[in-house]
Short mmCIF file of C-alpha atoms in Angstrom, two decimals:
data_model
loop_
_atom_site.label_atom_id
_atom_site.label_comp_id
_atom_site.label_asym_id
_atom_site.label_seq_id
_atom_site.Cartn_x
_atom_site.Cartn_y
_atom_site.Cartn_z
CA MET A 1 129.98 143.70 42.11
CA TRP A 2 127.00 144.48 39.86
CA ALA A 3 128.67 147.65 38.66
CA ALA A 4 131.80 145.69 37.79
CA GLY A 5 129.63 143.07 36.05
CA ALA A 6 127.90 145.74 34.03
CA ARG A 7 131.25 147.03 32.92
CA ARG A 8 132.42 143.52 31.96
CA PRO A 9 129.38 141.66 30.55
CA GLY A 10 131.64 139.04 28.92
CA LEU A 11 133.04 138.03 32.29
CA VAL A 12 129.57 137.65 33.80
CA LEU A 13 128.37 135.53 30.87
CA ALA A 14 131.44 133.29 31.12
CA ALA A 15 130.87 132.85 34.87
CA LEU A 16 127.19 131.98 34.29
CA ALA A 17 128.12 129.47 31.58
CA ALA A 18 130.65 127.82 33.92
CA LEU A 19 128.03 127.69 36.68
CA GLY A 20 125.54 126.12 34.26
CA LEU A 21 128.05 123.44 33.23
CA ALA A 22 128.88 122.67 36.86
CA LEU A 23 125.17 122.36 37.71
CA GLU A 24 124.59 120.12 34.69
CA ALA A 25 127.47 117.84 35.76
CA LEU A 26 126.06 117.70 39.29
CA VAL A 27 122.58 116.81 38.06
CA ALA A 28 124.00 114.13 35.74
CA ARG A 29 125.95 112.61 38.63
CA ARG A 30 122.91 112.74 40.92
CA ARG A 31 120.35 111.38 38.42
CA ARG A 32 118.79 108.05 39.24
CA PRO A 33 120.76 105.18 37.63
CA VAL A 34 119.05 103.42 34.72
CA ARG A 35 117.32 100.21 35.88
CA GLU A 36 115.14 98.75 33.19
CA VAL A 37 113.85 95.31 32.23
CA LEU A 38 112.68 94.69 28.66
CA PHE A 39 110.81 91.64 27.41
CA PHE A 40 110.56 90.33 23.88
CA PRO A 41 109.14 89.56 21.36
CA SER A 42 109.00 93.27 20.71
CA ARG A 43 105.97 94.53 18.86
CA PRO A 44 106.91 95.67 15.35
CA SER A 45 107.86 99.34 15.22
CA CYS A 46 109.70 101.57 12.77
CA THR A 47 113.12 102.60 14.10
CA GLU A 48 114.12 104.70 11.05
CA ALA A 49 113.68 108.04 12.86
CA LEU A 50 115.91 106.92 15.75
CA LEU A 51 118.69 105.85 13.38
CA ALA A 52 118.33 108.92 11.15
CA GLU A 53 118.51 111.22 14.17
CA ALA A 54 121.62 109.43 15.41
CA ALA A 55 123.23 109.78 11.96
CA SER A 56 122.45 113.50 11.59
CA PRO A 57 121.59 115.00 14.99
CA ASP A 58 121.21 118.50 13.49
CA ASP A 59 118.58 117.50 10.89
CA THR A 60 114.97 117.07 11.90
CA PRO A 61 113.68 114.07 9.94
CA GLY A 62 110.29 114.45 8.25
CA PRO A 63 107.41 112.10 9.14
CA CYS A 64 108.13 108.50 8.08
CA PRO A 65 105.67 107.27 5.43
CA CYS A 66 106.07 103.53 6.20
CA PRO A 67 103.03 101.57 7.46
CA LEU A 68 104.69 100.35 10.71
CA PRO A 69 103.73 101.85 14.09
CA HIS A 70 106.20 104.52 15.24
CA GLY A 71 105.81 104.42 19.02
CA ASP A 72 107.98 103.10 21.80
CA CYS A 73 108.63 99.35 22.09
CA ALA A 74 111.19 97.03 23.70
CA PHE A 75 113.39 97.11 20.59
CA SER A 76 113.30 100.91 20.21
CA ARG A 77 114.24 101.25 23.89
CA LEU A 78 117.20 98.89 23.40
CA LEU A 79 118.28 100.88 20.34
CA ARG A 80 117.91 104.21 22.16
CA HIS A 81 120.11 103.04 25.07
CA LEU A 82 122.71 101.73 22.64
CA LEU A 83 122.74 104.99 20.67
CA SER A 84 123.34 106.95 23.87
CA ALA A 85 127.03 105.85 23.75
CA ARG A 86 129.42 108.80 23.63
CA ARG A 87 132.85 107.32 24.30
CA SER A 88 132.97 103.52 24.23
CA LEU A 89 130.97 100.41 23.44
CA GLU A 90 131.97 96.86 24.29
CA LEU A 91 129.92 94.11 22.63
CA CYS A 92 130.15 90.46 23.60
CA LEU A 93 127.62 88.68 21.40
CA PHE A 94 127.04 85.06 20.49
CA ALA A 95 124.96 85.93 17.39
CA PHE A 96 124.65 89.32 15.71
CA SER A 97 122.51 89.52 12.58
CA SER A 98 119.99 92.32 13.24
CA PRO A 99 120.51 94.91 10.44
CA GLN A 100 119.19 97.78 12.58
CA LEU A 101 121.54 96.97 15.45
CA GLY A 102 124.36 96.60 12.91
CA ARG A 103 123.58 100.06 11.53
CA ALA A 104 123.46 101.51 15.04
CA VAL A 105 126.90 100.09 15.91
CA CYS A 106 128.41 101.40 12.64
CA LEU A 107 126.88 104.84 13.33
CA LEU A 108 128.49 104.93 16.75
CA HIS A 109 131.83 103.94 15.25
CA HIS A 110 131.57 106.74 12.66
CA ARG A 111 130.64 109.16 15.46
CA GLY A 112 134.00 108.40 17.11
CA VAL A 113 132.84 105.96 19.77
CA ARG A 114 135.49 103.29 20.45
CA VAL A 115 133.71 100.05 19.54
CA ARG A 116 135.13 96.62 20.34
CA VAL A 117 133.31 93.38 19.48
CA VAL A 118 133.79 89.83 20.73
CA THR A 119 131.80 87.07 19.08
CA ASP A 120 131.54 83.33 18.52
CA ALA A 121 133.65 81.85 15.72
CA GLN A 122 130.91 79.50 14.48
CA TYR A 123 127.97 81.90 14.75
CA MET A 124 129.74 84.83 13.12
CA ALA A 125 129.19 83.02 9.82
CA LEU A 126 125.43 82.93 10.50
CA LYS A 127 123.15 83.96 7.60
CA GLY A 128 122.81 87.75 7.68
CA SER A 129 125.65 88.11 10.19
CA GLN A 130 126.65 91.73 10.73
CA ILE A 131 130.22 90.86 11.69
CA GLY A 132 131.63 91.24 8.15
CA LEU A 133 129.99 94.67 7.80
CA LEU A 134 131.39 95.80 11.15
CA ARG A 135 134.88 94.69 10.16
CA HIS A 136 134.49 96.39 6.78
CA ALA A 137 133.61 99.62 8.61
CA GLY A 138 136.90 99.34 10.51
CA ILE A 139 135.54 98.03 13.81
CA GLN A 140 137.79 95.68 15.81
CA VAL A 141 136.29 92.20 16.13
CA ARG A 142 137.75 89.24 17.99
CA HIS A 143 136.37 85.72 18.30
CA ASP A 144 136.93 82.53 20.24
CA GLN A 145 138.79 79.49 19.00
CA GLU A 146 137.37 77.20 21.65
CA SER A 147 135.21 74.09 21.36
CA GLY A 148 132.46 75.61 23.53
CA PHE A 149 130.36 78.60 22.48
CA MET A 150 131.12 82.24 23.29
CA HIS A 151 127.51 82.43 24.45
CA HIS A 152 127.43 85.82 26.23
CA LYS A 153 124.96 88.44 24.97
CA PHE A 154 125.97 91.69 26.62
CA ALA A 155 126.92 95.26 25.76
CA ILE A 156 128.58 97.93 27.90
CA VAL A 157 127.92 101.58 27.03
CA ASP A 158 130.49 104.20 28.14
CA ARG A 159 131.81 101.74 30.74
CA LYS A 160 128.82 102.46 32.97
CA MET A 161 125.68 100.93 31.46
CA LEU A 162 125.27 97.16 31.10
CA ILE A 163 122.78 95.62 28.66
CA THR A 164 122.53 91.87 29.23
CA GLY A 165 120.08 88.98 29.07
CA SER A 166 118.91 86.06 26.96
CA LEU A 167 118.51 88.08 23.74
CA ASN A 168 120.80 87.32 20.82
CA TRP A 169 121.00 90.30 18.47
CA THR A 170 119.03 88.65 15.67
CA THR A 171 115.75 89.72 14.05
CA GLU A 172 114.31 86.27 14.78
CA ALA A 173 114.97 86.67 18.53
CA ILE A 174 113.73 90.28 18.63
CA GLN A 175 110.50 89.61 16.75
CA ASN A 176 109.58 85.99 17.54
CA ASN A 177 111.20 84.68 20.73
CA ARG A 178 110.36 85.16 24.38
CA GLU A 179 113.46 86.96 25.64
CA ASN A 180 114.62 89.38 28.29
CA ILE A 181 117.25 92.04 28.74
CA LEU A 182 118.27 94.03 31.77
CA ILE A 183 119.62 97.55 31.34
CA MET A 184 121.46 98.67 34.45
CA GLU A 185 123.98 101.16 35.75
CA ASP A 186 124.62 99.51 39.16
CA ALA A 187 128.42 99.40 39.43
CA GLU A 188 128.22 96.07 41.31
CA TYR A 189 126.85 94.44 38.15
CA VAL A 190 128.61 96.52 35.48
CA GLN A 191 132.15 96.14 36.85
CA PRO A 192 132.37 92.30 36.71
CA PHE A 193 131.10 92.35 33.11
CA LEU A 194 133.70 94.98 32.18
CA GLU A 195 136.40 92.77 33.68
CA GLU A 196 135.02 89.71 31.87
CA PHE A 197 135.12 91.63 28.59
CA GLU A 198 138.73 92.75 29.09
CA ARG A 199 139.73 89.18 30.06
CA ILE A 200 138.09 87.68 26.95
CA TRP A 201 139.45 90.48 24.75
CA GLU A 202 143.00 89.53 25.78
CA ILE A 203 142.43 85.77 25.46
CA TYR A 204 141.04 86.27 21.94
CA ASP A 205 143.98 88.42 20.80
CA PRO A 206 144.59 87.37 17.14
CA LEU A 207 148.28 86.93 17.97
CA LYS A 208 147.19 83.93 20.00
CA TYR A 209 145.05 82.33 17.25
CA MET A 210 146.13 78.75 16.54
CA PHE A 211 144.33 77.94 13.31
CA PHE A 212 147.48 76.55 11.79
CA SER A 213 149.32 73.85 13.62
CA LYS A 214 153.00 74.41 14.38
CA GLU A 215 153.92 71.75 11.82
CA ASN A 216 152.52 73.83 8.94
CA GLN A 217 154.43 76.97 9.85
CA MET B 1 112.29 93.22 88.15
CA TRP B 2 115.27 90.91 88.66
CA ALA B 3 113.69 89.43 91.76
CA ALA B 4 110.49 88.75 89.82
CA GLY B 5 112.61 87.25 87.01
CA ALA B 6 114.40 84.99 89.43
CA ARG B 7 111.06 83.72 90.72
CA ARG B 8 109.78 83.08 87.20
CA PRO B 9 112.74 81.81 85.15
CA GLY B 10 110.41 80.39 82.47
CA LEU B 11 108.98 83.83 81.81
CA VAL B 12 112.46 85.37 81.44
CA LEU B 13 113.56 82.62 79.05
CA ALA B 14 110.44 83.03 76.92
CA ALA B 15 110.99 86.80 76.78
CA LEU B 16 114.62 86.27 75.78
CA ALA B 17 113.62 83.80 73.07
CA ALA B 18 111.03 86.26 71.71
CA LEU B 19 113.65 89.00 71.73
CA GLY B 20 116.08 86.71 69.90
CA LEU B 21 113.49 85.90 67.24
CA ALA B 22 112.64 89.58 66.77
CA LEU B 23 116.32 90.44 66.42
CA GLU B 24 116.83 87.61 63.94
CA ALA B 25 113.88 88.85 61.85
CA LEU B 26 115.28 92.37 61.98
CA VAL B 27 118.73 91.21 60.88
CA ALA B 28 117.21 89.12 58.07
CA ARG B 29 115.24 92.13 56.86
CA ARG B 30 118.24 94.39 57.16
CA ARG B 31 120.81 92.01 55.62
CA ARG B 32 122.38 93.16 52.43
CA PRO B 33 120.46 91.85 49.39
CA VAL B 34 122.25 89.20 47.33
CA ARG B 35 123.99 90.75 44.32
CA GLU B 36 126.25 88.30 42.59
CA VAL B 37 127.61 87.79 39.08
CA LEU B 38 128.86 84.35 38.05
CA PHE B 39 130.80 83.52 34.91
CA PHE B 40 131.13 80.18 33.19
CA PRO B 41 132.62 77.79 32.13
CA SER B 42 132.69 76.69 35.73
CA ARG B 43 135.75 74.75 36.80
CA PRO B 44 134.84 71.12 37.48
CA SER B 45 133.84 70.51 41.08
CA CYS B 46 131.99 67.76 42.96
CA THR B 47 128.54 68.90 44.10
CA GLU B 48 127.57 65.61 45.79
CA ALA B 49 127.92 66.99 49.32
CA LEU B 50 125.64 69.96 48.53
CA LEU B 51 122.93 67.71 47.10
CA ALA B 52 123.29 65.12 49.89
CA GLU B 53 123.00 67.82 52.54
CA ALA B 54 119.89 69.23 50.86
CA ALA B 55 118.35 65.74 50.74
CA SER B 56 119.09 64.93 54.41
CA PRO B 57 119.84 68.14 56.32
CA ASP B 58 120.20 66.22 59.63
CA ASP B 59 122.89 63.81 58.37
CA THR B 60 126.49 64.92 58.15
CA PRO B 61 127.87 63.37 54.94
CA GLY B 62 131.27 61.69 55.16
CA PRO B 63 134.18 62.92 52.99
CA CYS B 64 133.53 62.28 49.30
CA PRO B 65 136.05 59.84 47.78
CA CYS B 66 135.71 61.06 44.15
CA PRO B 67 138.75 62.61 42.42
CA LEU B 68 137.07 65.96 41.58
CA PRO B 69 137.94 69.14 43.52
CA HIS B 70 135.40 69.91 46.26
CA GLY B 71 135.73 73.68 46.63
CA ASP B 72 133.52 76.58 45.63
CA CYS B 73 132.94 77.32 41.93
CA ALA B 74 130.38 79.15 39.78
CA PHE B 75 128.25 76.02 39.44
CA SER B 76 128.27 75.18 43.16
CA ARG B 77 127.26 78.76 43.94
CA LEU B 78 124.35 78.54 41.49
CA LEU B 79 123.30 75.24 43.06
CA ARG B 80 123.57 76.64 46.59
CA HIS B 81 121.35 79.64 45.76
CA LEU B 82 118.80 77.34 44.10
CA LEU B 83 118.76 74.97 47.08
CA SER B 84 118.07 77.91 49.41
CA ALA B 85 114.40 77.87 48.24
CA ARG B 86 111.97 77.33 51.11
CA ARG B 87 108.56 78.13 49.66
CA SER B 88 108.50 78.53 45.88
CA LEU B 89 110.56 78.15 42.74
CA GLU B 90 109.61 79.43 39.30
CA LEU B 91 111.73 78.16 36.41
CA CYS B 92 111.55 79.58 32.90
CA LEU B 93 114.15 77.64 30.92
CA PHE B 94 114.80 77.21 27.22
CA ALA B 95 116.93 74.06 27.74
CA PHE B 96 117.20 71.97 30.90
CA SER B 97 119.40 68.87 30.75
CA SER B 98 121.85 69.22 33.65
CA PRO B 99 121.35 66.11 35.85
CA GLN B 100 122.60 67.90 39.00
CA LEU B 101 120.20 70.82 38.52
CA GLY B 102 117.43 68.30 37.77
CA ARG B 103 118.18 66.50 41.06
CA ALA B 104 118.22 69.81 42.92
CA VAL B 105 114.79 70.79 41.57
CA CYS B 106 113.31 67.36 42.43
CA LEU B 107 114.78 67.64 45.94
CA LEU B 108 113.10 71.01 46.43
CA HIS B 109 109.79 69.58 45.20
CA HIS B 110 110.07 66.67 47.67
CA ARG B 111 110.90 69.16 50.44
CA GLY B 112 107.52 70.84 49.82
CA VAL B 113 108.69 73.81 47.75
CA ARG B 114 106.06 74.77 45.15
CA VAL B 115 107.91 74.29 41.85
CA ARG B 116 106.53 75.48 38.51
CA VAL B 117 108.42 75.05 35.23
CA VAL B 118 107.98 76.74 31.87
CA THR B 119 110.05 75.48 28.95
CA ASP B 120 110.39 75.40 25.17
CA ALA B 121 108.34 72.76 23.32
CA GLN B 122 111.15 71.87 20.89
CA TYR B 123 114.03 71.88 23.36
CA MET B 124 112.23 69.87 26.04
CA ALA B 125 112.86 66.83 23.84
CA LEU B 126 116.61 67.56 23.90
CA LYS B 127 118.93 64.60 24.60
CA GLY B 128 119.22 64.24 28.37
CA SER B 129 116.32 66.64 28.99
CA GLN B 130 115.24 66.69 32.64
CA ILE B 131 111.67 67.71 31.82
CA GLY B 132 110.33 64.11 31.72
CA LEU B 133 111.92 63.37 35.11
CA LEU B 134 110.45 66.53 36.63
CA ARG B 135 106.99 65.63 35.34
CA HIS B 136 107.43 62.06 36.61
CA ALA B 137 108.21 63.50 40.05
CA GLY B 138 104.88 65.36 39.94
CA ILE B 139 106.20 68.83 39.09
CA GLN B 140 103.97 71.06 36.97
CA VAL B 141 105.53 71.83 33.59
CA ARG B 142 104.06 74.03 30.85
CA HIS B 143 105.51 74.79 27.43
CA ASP B 144 104.96 77.10 24.50
CA GLN B 145 103.19 76.23 21.29
CA GLU B 146 104.60 79.17 19.38
CA SER B 147 106.81 79.31 16.30
CA GLY B 148 109.51 81.31 18.13
CA PHE B 149 111.57 79.94 21.00
CA MET B 150 110.72 80.27 24.70
CA HIS B 151 114.31 81.45 25.10
CA HIS B 152 114.30 82.79 28.69
CA LYS B 153 116.74 81.26 31.17
CA PHE B 154 115.66 82.48 34.58
CA ALA B 155 114.66 81.18 38.00
CA ILE B 156 112.92 82.95 40.88
CA VAL B 157 113.53 81.64 44.40
CA ASP B 158 110.90 82.35 47.10
CA ARG B 159 109.57 85.23 44.94
CA LYS B 160 112.51 87.39 46.00
CA MET B 161 115.71 86.13 44.35
CA LEU B 162 116.17 86.26 40.59
CA ILE B 163 118.73 84.06 38.79
CA THR B 164 119.03 85.10 35.14
CA GLY B 165 121.53 85.35 32.31
CA SER B 166 122.80 83.63 29.19
CA LEU B 167 123.21 80.17 30.77
CA ASN B 168 120.99 77.34 29.62
CA TRP B 169 120.79 74.64 32.28
CA THR B 170 122.85 72.09 30.33
CA THR B 171 126.12 70.41 31.25
CA GLU B 172 127.62 71.59 27.95
CA ALA B 173 126.89 75.24 28.80
CA ILE B 174 128.06 74.92 32.41
CA GLN B 175 131.34 73.19 31.58
CA ASN B 176 132.30 74.45 28.10
CA ASN B 177 130.64 77.75 27.17
CA ARG B 178 131.40 81.32 28.12
CA GLU B 179 128.24 82.29 29.99
CA ASN B 180 127.01 84.60 32.71
CA ILE B 181 124.34 84.67 35.36
CA LEU B 182 123.23 87.42 37.69
CA ILE B 183 121.82 86.53 41.09
CA MET B 184 119.90 89.45 42.57
CA GLU B 185 117.33 90.40 45.14
CA ASP B 186 116.65 93.98 43.92
CA ALA B 187 112.84 94.22 43.78
CA GLU B 188 113.08 96.48 40.71
CA TYR B 189 114.53 93.58 38.73
CA VAL B 190 112.78 90.64 40.43
CA GLN B 191 109.21 91.99 40.15
CA PRO B 192 109.05 92.33 36.32
CA PHE B 193 110.41 88.77 35.95
CA LEU B 194 107.77 87.46 38.39
CA GLU B 195 105.08 89.19 36.34
CA GLU B 196 106.55 87.80 33.10
CA PHE B 197 106.48 84.30 34.60
CA GLU B 198 102.84 84.60 35.69
CA ARG B 199 101.90 85.99 32.27
CA ILE B 200 103.59 83.12 30.41
CA TRP B 201 102.23 80.55 32.91
CA GLU B 202 98.68 81.64 32.02
CA ILE B 203 99.33 81.81 28.26
CA TYR B 204 100.77 78.26 28.34
CA ASP B 205 97.82 76.82 30.27
CA PRO B 206 97.28 73.32 28.76
CA LEU B 207 93.58 74.14 28.36
CA LYS B 208 94.69 76.54 25.65
CA TYR B 209 96.90 74.05 23.75
CA MET B 210 95.90 73.80 20.12
CA PHE B 211 97.78 70.71 18.91
CA PHE B 212 94.67 69.30 17.35
CA SER B 213 92.85 71.41 14.85
CA LYS B 214 89.12 72.05 15.41
CA GLU B 215 88.30 69.76 12.46
CA ASN B 216 89.74 66.71 14.24
CA GLN B 217 87.79 67.22 17.43
#
């Protein structure tokens, strides 16, 4: 065996690489699911490095000269979990006006993550709303046309991580309100939210919008 | 053994009762923790029987003559979990104007459950707010005096069941909005919310209220 390996080093390396990948997949499947609770208001913290790293993973950003603290905080943890998306991101948000979270979602879209957004028709016109920017970037957005509010505030990362709570994605809520979010990978909680998203996504299909009465058509 | 048992039937019965109690305790400890996700708007449903039963557990209420459906729905499930409180109830609610939920909380208070409420100073004056009624019933209520909102919407039943989500406790939200709540007994999620409640409860101690400036005192 060893003699054959010595004669074919390429084969041995390929086998080792395959073994490494298999082990990595096993570890990933066996790792403890994320279970985190974050409370707000978040203390102010610079998130520039996190966003820069997500935009250019190969570049090491230099030290940030801004006067804000640069440590971990509730908001940076939220951002980090969001930026971990590799394949898909479902957002179901009553109000979305945080510029940093808007940038993060656009980054994910540009990175090839399939982003879908559901929001509230009245609150998407909120001052500083990120919805126009998301649409401009080419992200699919759908909204309600109901009298009640689309009041959910949840995100689903890669169909396996749920981020949900009282927090609207606004700077005001992040910096000034008492809020909570749960970040969880328990399938029992994630699955119903995924189904709720798909249900709402279909109900809010633009083909079903009724802004113009039949008489005007 | 049997002969001795036959001579002392009281002893055997007492032993059986003790065994039954021990088994019951074991089953209760071993029962699967509650893990439930509810979505709103809830379909309309009469909750009179639930509230009547909670008020007088020994009376069997007659059939309700009202025209509403009487089956299970998201709202009745929320109410049922709330009414399961035996020892304590912590409420941390941005807006609380649902009359049924107000009645349920007063019922629990009258049943001897230790109820504590934290709410938002601006929204406790909301039309139909239940906060005045709760205070009138003798329930302790504390509120913020901050510029941001006390925007949490969670309840903790008997220090072991967490009810949290996007739902404010208003009829509008229950009947018209798209909302979610999680009902969970996972200690990893319940414990941080308990600590958050205790932290806020202390911060909002009325002794620390600053409505009057030092100059006016």
